[in-house]
mmCIF file of C-alpha atoms in Angstrom:
data_model
loop_
_atom_site.group_PDB
_atom_site.id
_atom_site.type_symbol
_atom_site.label_atom_id
_atom_site.label_comp_id
_atom_site.label_asym_id
_atom_site.label_seq_id
_atom_site.Cartn_x
_atom_site.Cartn_y
_atom_site.Cartn_z
ATOM 1 C CA MET A 26 -0.262 0.489 -0.109
ATOM 2 C CA LYS A 27 2.804 2.352 0.975
ATOM 3 C CA HIS A 28 4.428 1.823 -2.394
ATOM 4 C CA ARG A 29 1.056 2.270 -4.339
ATOM 5 C CA TYR A 30 0.703 5.899 -2.102
ATOM 6 C CA ASN A 31 3.834 7.254 -3.202
ATOM 7 C CA LEU A 32 3.136 5.983 -6.553
ATOM 8 C CA VAL A 33 0.186 8.097 -7.247
ATOM 9 C CA VAL A 34 2.618 11.327 -5.020
ATOM 10 C CA VAL A 35 4.505 11.294 -7.559
ATOM 11 C CA LEU A 36 1.632 10.714 -11.040
ATOM 12 C CA ALA A 37 0.501 13.481 -8.964
ATOM 13 C CA LEU A 38 3.746 15.552 -8.779
ATOM 14 C CA LEU A 39 4.533 14.880 -11.778
ATOM 15 C CA ILE A 40 1.351 16.199 -14.010
ATOM 16 C CA GLY A 41 1.025 19.667 -11.513
ATOM 17 C CA PHE A 42 4.358 20.387 -12.756
ATOM 18 C CA ALA A 43 3.613 19.321 -16.987
ATOM 19 C CA ALA A 44 0.344 21.266 -16.099
ATOM 20 C CA PRO A 45 1.918 24.472 -15.887
ATOM 21 C CA ALA A 46 4.499 24.260 -18.686
ATOM 22 C CA LEU A 47 1.611 23.205 -21.128
ATOM 23 C CA ALA A 48 -0.017 26.406 -19.995
ATOM 24 C CA ASN A 49 2.356 28.199 -20.335
ATOM 25 C CA SER A 50 3.049 27.451 -23.480
ATOM 26 C CA SER A 51 0.031 27.846 -24.418
ATOM 27 C CA GLY A 52 0.022 31.180 -23.826
ATOM 28 C CA SER A 53 2.944 32.180 -25.503
ATOM 29 C CA LEU A 54 1.700 29.900 -28.275
ATOM 30 C CA ALA A 55 -1.604 32.315 -28.842
ATOM 31 C CA LYS A 56 0.086 36.214 -27.546
ATOM 32 C CA ALA A 57 2.314 35.358 -30.743
ATOM 33 C CA VAL A 58 -0.132 34.152 -32.697
ATOM 34 C CA ASN A 59 -2.908 37.677 -31.701
ATOM 35 C CA SER A 60 -0.626 39.714 -31.611
ATOM 36 C CA ASP A 61 -0.376 43.115 -33.308
ATOM 37 C CA PHE A 62 2.195 42.307 -35.014
ATOM 38 C CA ARG A 63 0.780 39.945 -37.545
ATOM 39 C CA LYS A 64 -2.563 41.071 -37.560
ATOM 40 C CA ASP A 65 -2.958 41.829 -41.168
ATOM 41 C CA GLN A 66 -1.487 38.248 -41.168
ATOM 42 C CA ARG A 67 -4.611 36.656 -39.002
ATOM 43 C CA GLU A 68 -7.577 37.833 -40.703
ATOM 44 C CA ALA A 69 -6.362 37.065 -43.789
ATOM 45 C CA ARG A 70 -5.092 33.358 -43.593
ATOM 46 C CA ASP A 71 -5.489 32.551 -39.721
ATOM 47 C CA GLN A 72 -9.109 30.702 -40.999
ATOM 48 C CA TYR A 73 -7.981 28.623 -43.853
ATOM 49 C CA ARG A 74 -4.082 28.131 -41.765
ATOM 50 C CA ASN A 75 -5.223 27.859 -38.106
ATOM 51 C CA PRO A 76 -1.794 27.771 -36.970
ATOM 52 C CA GLN A 77 -2.149 27.433 -33.330
ATOM 53 C CA THR A 78 -4.642 25.135 -33.109
ATOM 54 C CA THR A 79 -1.708 23.429 -35.419
ATOM 55 C CA LEU A 80 1.464 24.167 -33.517
ATOM 56 C CA GLU A 81 -1.011 22.194 -30.541
ATOM 57 C CA PHE A 82 -1.377 19.409 -32.676
ATOM 58 C CA PHE A 83 1.893 18.935 -34.223
ATOM 59 C CA GLY A 84 3.130 19.232 -29.743
ATOM 60 C CA PHE A 85 4.516 22.192 -29.932
ATOM 61 C CA GLN A 86 6.172 23.330 -26.655
ATOM 62 C CA ASP A 87 8.084 27.200 -25.858
ATOM 63 C CA THR A 88 10.891 25.584 -24.074
ATOM 64 C CA MET A 89 11.142 23.532 -27.353
ATOM 65 C CA THR A 90 14.681 23.969 -29.825
ATOM 66 C CA VAL A 91 12.430 24.346 -33.863
ATOM 67 C CA VAL A 92 13.598 23.971 -37.022
ATOM 68 C CA GLU A 93 10.601 25.810 -40.348
ATOM 69 C CA ILE A 94 12.225 24.737 -43.445
ATOM 70 C CA TRP A 95 11.989 27.091 -45.889
ATOM 71 C CA PRO A 96 10.115 29.576 -44.298
ATOM 72 C CA GLY A 97 9.865 31.769 -46.834
ATOM 73 C CA GLY A 98 9.266 35.762 -45.261
ATOM 74 C CA GLY A 99 8.640 34.475 -42.210
ATOM 75 C CA TRP A 100 4.523 34.084 -41.695
ATOM 76 C CA TYR A 101 4.891 31.120 -39.414
ATOM 77 C CA THR A 102 7.877 32.843 -37.585
ATOM 78 C CA ASP A 103 5.948 35.051 -37.117
ATOM 79 C CA ILE A 104 4.423 33.034 -34.508
ATOM 80 C CA LEU A 105 7.046 31.102 -33.001
ATOM 81 C CA ALA A 106 10.556 33.128 -32.861
ATOM 82 C CA PRO A 107 8.045 35.480 -30.486
ATOM 83 C CA ALA A 108 6.886 32.475 -28.916
ATOM 84 C CA LEU A 109 10.524 30.828 -28.533
ATOM 85 C CA LYS A 110 12.633 33.985 -27.709
ATOM 86 C CA ALA A 111 12.151 33.536 -24.040
ATOM 87 C CA LYS A 112 13.086 30.118 -23.224
ATOM 88 C CA GLY A 113 13.125 28.260 -26.733
ATOM 89 C CA LYS A 114 15.778 28.982 -29.953
ATOM 90 C CA LEU A 115 14.482 28.375 -33.534
ATOM 91 C CA ILE A 116 15.923 27.274 -36.128
ATOM 92 C CA ALA A 117 14.973 28.512 -40.293
ATOM 93 C CA ALA A 118 16.042 26.324 -42.768
ATOM 94 C CA HIS A 119 15.274 29.194 -45.364
ATOM 95 C CA PHE A 120 16.633 29.260 -49.171
ATOM 96 C CA ASP A 121 20.547 28.579 -50.486
ATOM 97 C CA ALA A 122 22.160 32.513 -51.333
ATOM 98 C CA GLU A 123 23.789 29.997 -53.751
ATOM 99 C CA SER A 124 21.067 29.633 -55.554
ATOM 100 C CA PRO A 125 21.050 30.066 -59.330
ATOM 101 C CA VAL A 126 17.243 30.908 -58.560
ATOM 102 C CA ASP A 127 17.314 33.939 -58.348
ATOM 103 C CA TYR A 128 13.393 33.850 -56.363
ATOM 104 C CA TYR A 129 15.488 31.921 -53.749
ATOM 105 C CA LYS A 130 17.898 34.327 -53.035
ATOM 106 C CA LYS A 131 15.771 37.398 -53.057
ATOM 107 C CA SER A 132 13.461 35.542 -50.580
ATOM 108 C CA LEU A 133 16.682 34.566 -48.347
ATOM 109 C CA GLU A 134 17.790 38.685 -48.075
ATOM 110 C CA SER A 135 13.748 39.946 -47.985
ATOM 111 C CA TYR A 136 13.445 37.272 -44.797
ATOM 112 C CA LYS A 137 17.056 38.639 -42.983
ATOM 113 C CA LYS A 138 16.498 41.608 -43.397
ATOM 114 C CA LYS A 139 13.093 41.785 -41.796
ATOM 115 C CA ILE A 140 14.225 39.508 -38.635
ATOM 116 C CA ALA A 141 17.777 42.740 -38.475
ATOM 117 C CA ALA A 142 14.948 44.766 -38.574
ATOM 118 C CA ASN A 143 11.968 43.468 -35.648
ATOM 119 C CA LYS A 144 15.771 41.731 -32.937
ATOM 120 C CA ASP A 145 12.417 42.912 -30.082
ATOM 121 C CA TYR A 146 9.819 40.991 -31.748
ATOM 122 C CA PHE A 147 12.190 37.471 -33.095
ATOM 123 C CA GLY A 148 14.993 38.025 -31.004
ATOM 124 C CA ASP A 149 18.016 35.587 -31.643
ATOM 125 C CA VAL A 150 17.167 33.569 -35.076
ATOM 126 C CA GLU A 151 19.815 30.572 -36.255
ATOM 127 C CA ILE A 152 20.228 30.600 -40.268
ATOM 128 C CA THR A 153 20.327 27.696 -42.005
ATOM 129 C CA VAL A 154 19.753 26.470 -45.687
ATOM 130 C CA PHE A 155 18.539 23.989 -47.241
ATOM 131 C CA ASN A 156 18.760 22.675 -50.020
ATOM 132 C CA PRO A 157 17.569 19.588 -51.137
ATOM 133 C CA PRO A 158 19.802 16.486 -52.110
ATOM 134 C CA SER A 159 22.824 18.382 -51.815
ATOM 135 C CA LYS A 160 22.803 19.994 -48.569
ATOM 136 C CA LEU A 161 20.314 18.564 -45.709
ATOM 137 C CA ALA A 162 22.046 19.821 -42.182
ATOM 138 C CA VAL A 163 19.153 22.096 -41.310
ATOM 139 C CA ALA A 164 20.675 21.530 -37.498
ATOM 140 C CA ALA A 165 23.306 19.848 -35.829
ATOM 141 C CA PRO A 166 22.625 16.189 -35.242
ATOM 142 C CA ASN A 167 20.020 14.955 -32.895
ATOM 143 C CA SER A 168 18.977 18.374 -31.507
ATOM 144 C CA ALA A 169 16.112 19.210 -32.587
ATOM 145 C CA ASP A 170 12.875 18.726 -31.029
ATOM 146 C CA MET A 171 10.455 19.954 -33.265
ATOM 147 C CA VAL A 172 10.760 20.486 -37.504
ATOM 148 C CA LEU A 173 8.199 21.836 -39.222
ATOM 149 C CA THR A 174 8.244 21.908 -42.899
ATOM 150 C CA PHE A 175 4.929 23.797 -44.593
ATOM 151 C CA ARG A 176 3.345 23.400 -48.134
ATOM 152 C CA ASN A 177 7.142 22.996 -49.014
ATOM 153 C CA VAL A 178 6.807 18.838 -49.942
ATOM 154 C CA HIS A 179 5.528 19.963 -53.816
ATOM 155 C CA ASN A 180 7.912 21.893 -54.543
ATOM 156 C CA TRP A 181 10.819 19.659 -53.401
ATOM 157 C CA TYR A 182 8.950 16.371 -55.714
ATOM 158 C CA MET A 183 8.440 19.392 -59.038
ATOM 159 C CA ASN A 184 12.459 21.346 -58.857
ATOM 160 C CA GLY A 185 13.717 16.464 -57.673
ATOM 161 C CA ASP A 186 11.100 14.533 -58.455
ATOM 162 C CA GLU A 187 11.017 10.867 -55.398
ATOM 163 C CA ALA A 188 14.834 11.009 -54.740
ATOM 164 C CA ALA A 189 14.761 14.981 -53.742
ATOM 165 C CA VAL A 190 11.923 14.662 -50.760
ATOM 166 C CA ARG A 191 13.384 11.359 -49.552
ATOM 167 C CA ALA A 192 16.144 12.749 -48.973
ATOM 168 C CA SER A 193 14.955 16.382 -47.326
ATOM 169 C CA PHE A 194 12.820 13.756 -45.154
ATOM 170 C CA GLN A 195 16.317 12.291 -43.936
ATOM 171 C CA GLY A 196 17.402 15.375 -43.353
ATOM 172 C CA PHE A 197 15.122 16.087 -41.101
ATOM 173 C CA PHE A 198 15.305 12.338 -39.369
ATOM 174 C CA ASP A 199 18.681 13.231 -39.197
ATOM 175 C CA ALA A 200 19.034 16.820 -36.929
ATOM 176 C CA LEU A 201 15.667 15.493 -34.482
ATOM 177 C CA LYS A 202 17.131 14.055 -31.225
ATOM 178 C CA PRO A 203 15.407 10.703 -30.399
ATOM 179 C CA GLY A 204 11.030 11.150 -29.907
ATOM 180 C CA GLY A 205 11.882 15.046 -31.587
ATOM 181 C CA VAL A 206 8.857 15.445 -33.669
ATOM 182 C CA LEU A 207 8.152 15.870 -37.494
ATOM 183 C CA GLY A 208 4.799 18.747 -38.407
ATOM 184 C CA VAL A 209 3.388 18.252 -41.933
ATOM 185 C CA VAL A 210 1.195 20.047 -43.971
ATOM 186 C CA GLU A 211 0.969 20.584 -46.954
ATOM 187 C CA HIS A 212 -1.337 20.966 -50.454
ATOM 188 C CA ARG A 213 -3.479 16.521 -50.500
ATOM 189 C CA LEU A 214 -4.178 15.382 -53.935
ATOM 190 C CA PRO A 215 -6.948 12.608 -54.464
ATOM 191 C CA GLU A 216 -5.926 9.521 -53.948
ATOM 192 C CA LYS A 217 -7.911 8.544 -56.594
ATOM 193 C CA LEU A 218 -6.109 11.379 -59.197
ATOM 194 C CA ASP A 219 -1.536 9.590 -60.621
ATOM 195 C CA GLN A 220 0.618 11.269 -58.711
ATOM 196 C CA VAL A 221 2.806 12.023 -61.869
ATOM 197 C CA GLU A 222 -0.170 13.270 -63.696
ATOM 198 C CA ASN A 223 -0.098 16.358 -61.375
ATOM 199 C CA LYS A 224 3.224 17.005 -60.857
ATOM 200 C CA ARG A 225 3.137 20.310 -61.575
ATOM 201 C CA SER A 226 0.178 21.327 -60.204
ATOM 202 C CA GLY A 227 1.090 21.416 -56.252
ATOM 203 C CA TYR A 228 -0.562 18.904 -55.301
ATOM 204 C CA MET A 229 0.585 15.513 -53.361
ATOM 205 C CA LYS A 230 -0.710 12.312 -52.084
ATOM 206 C CA GLN A 231 -1.002 12.076 -48.901
ATOM 207 C CA SER A 232 -0.357 8.274 -48.843
ATOM 208 C CA LEU A 233 3.075 8.970 -50.652
ATOM 209 C CA VAL A 234 4.327 11.197 -48.548
ATOM 210 C CA ILE A 235 3.852 9.806 -45.280
ATOM 211 C CA LYS A 236 5.239 6.310 -46.834
ATOM 212 C CA TRP A 237 8.964 8.568 -47.874
ATOM 213 C CA ALA A 238 8.903 10.108 -44.320
ATOM 214 C CA GLU A 239 8.351 6.383 -42.573
ATOM 215 C CA GLU A 240 11.439 5.552 -45.498
ATOM 216 C CA ALA A 241 13.705 7.725 -43.792
ATOM 217 C CA GLY A 242 12.539 5.521 -40.475
ATOM 218 C CA PHE A 243 9.506 8.163 -38.911
ATOM 219 C CA LYS A 244 6.639 6.565 -37.217
ATOM 220 C CA LEU A 245 3.039 8.060 -38.071
ATOM 221 C CA VAL A 246 1.360 8.727 -34.747
ATOM 222 C CA ALA A 247 -1.685 11.666 -35.562
ATOM 223 C CA GLN A 248 -2.935 13.036 -38.699
ATOM 224 C CA SER A 249 -5.633 15.492 -38.153
ATOM 225 C CA GLU A 250 -8.183 17.012 -40.458
ATOM 226 C CA ILE A 251 -7.588 20.375 -39.376
ATOM 227 C CA ASN A 252 -7.103 22.378 -42.007
ATOM 228 C CA ALA A 253 -9.050 20.259 -44.511
ATOM 229 C CA ASN A 254 -11.454 22.090 -46.620
ATOM 230 C CA PRO A 255 -13.764 19.649 -48.727
ATOM 231 C CA LYS A 256 -14.675 22.046 -51.267
ATOM 232 C CA ASP A 257 -11.240 21.732 -53.018
ATOM 233 C CA THR A 258 -10.917 19.169 -55.818
ATOM 234 C CA ALA A 259 -7.556 19.819 -56.336
ATOM 235 C CA GLN A 260 -8.979 19.950 -60.027
ATOM 236 C CA HIS A 261 -7.142 23.840 -61.799
ATOM 237 C CA PRO A 262 -6.514 25.135 -63.924
ATOM 238 C CA ASN A 263 -3.375 26.098 -62.492
ATOM 239 C CA GLY A 264 -3.202 23.613 -59.558
ATOM 240 C CA VAL A 265 -2.722 24.647 -56.062
ATOM 241 C CA TRP A 266 -2.114 28.237 -57.527
ATOM 242 C CA THR A 267 -4.692 28.884 -58.803
ATOM 243 C CA LEU A 268 -6.952 29.405 -55.240
ATOM 244 C CA PRO A 269 -6.196 32.297 -52.539
ATOM 245 C CA PRO A 270 -3.708 34.332 -52.062
ATOM 246 C CA ARG A 271 -2.329 34.114 -55.719
ATOM 247 C CA LEU A 272 -5.467 33.119 -57.581
ATOM 248 C CA ARG A 273 -4.103 32.832 -60.584
ATOM 249 C CA ALA A 274 -6.960 32.846 -62.627
ATOM 250 C CA ASP A 275 -9.075 34.298 -65.369
ATOM 251 C CA GLU A 276 -11.070 37.358 -63.283
ATOM 252 C CA ASP A 277 -14.698 35.847 -64.425
ATOM 253 C CA LYS A 278 -13.604 33.045 -62.238
ATOM 254 C CA LEU A 279 -11.912 34.529 -59.441
ATOM 255 C CA GLU A 280 -15.105 35.390 -57.242
ATOM 256 C CA HIS A 281 -16.217 31.408 -57.070
ATOM 257 C CA TYR A 282 -12.095 30.019 -56.097
ATOM 258 C CA ARG A 283 -12.352 33.095 -53.395
ATOM 259 C CA SER A 284 -15.163 30.837 -52.362
ATOM 260 C CA VAL A 285 -13.911 28.164 -52.391
ATOM 261 C CA GLY A 286 -11.292 29.288 -50.430
ATOM 262 C CA GLU A 287 -6.922 27.831 -49.351
ATOM 263 C CA SER A 288 -5.611 23.909 -51.106
ATOM 264 C CA ASP A 289 -7.415 22.058 -48.823
ATOM 265 C CA ARG A 290 -4.541 19.970 -46.373
ATOM 266 C CA MET A 291 -3.251 16.785 -44.791
ATOM 267 C CA THR A 292 -1.521 17.783 -41.909
ATOM 268 C CA LEU A 293 0.650 14.421 -40.116
ATOM 269 C CA LYS A 294 2.427 14.350 -36.646
ATOM 270 C CA PHE A 295 5.651 12.154 -37.135
ATOM 271 C CA VAL A 296 8.029 10.638 -34.084
ATOM 272 C CA LYS A 297 11.496 9.820 -34.420
ATOM 273 C CA PRO A 298 11.684 6.379 -32.786
ATOM 274 C CA ALA A 299 13.472 6.944 -29.188
ATOM 275 C CA VAL A 300 14.692 3.328 -30.287
ATOM 276 C CA LEU A 301 16.570 3.411 -33.010
#
């Protein structure tokens, strides 16, 4: 009976310590999501991207070392960096400065300037290079608690085919600590459609994304419909870019695509096994 009592006490203490940590992380996240700094973004796109719910689903904690893959202009950085500033760390695995693609170089420079001009808001964001399949070291091996990628898998597939996607997932696996989390959000192609025929559409089959992640050693532990959109058929004249926010469509079709909203998206949570 004494041992049972001690076990109950230990569990109670663990729960007591864990609850404030979870509450604090939720508070930091909510503060960042609702900050005035990102007011325009919040009003325009949070209804489709659901950032707080998505990050909570992945198990985000404000004490983590988090790697954000290809942050682009920093839509998610505007949330992650301030939430992690006090107790955690954000690593932005951005485009390659040596890339022959002007868009990548300009995006990287713009991102750096944005971070430098708002140090009080962002804190210290470490910037690394990610350029699959050659440059994959987004962080030191076994150092990150969480790797996050938002709507990027289709880019690697379009730019380098399956080999680039497989290399990408392997790079994420190597960067994560055992037990670390990979969070993936991606435009979703219906399973009945052919991936090769839709290669340039910007949409990916969920089954393929899971397959490639598992081949790298990850285990799928949860999937969510947080970012689903049943109105999206994934069959558009200009692929996913037909929909908001790009709206690459004829003038007389714009209102229709606005009514569809942003793309249907998979939201997948993977874990690097603690025992390999």
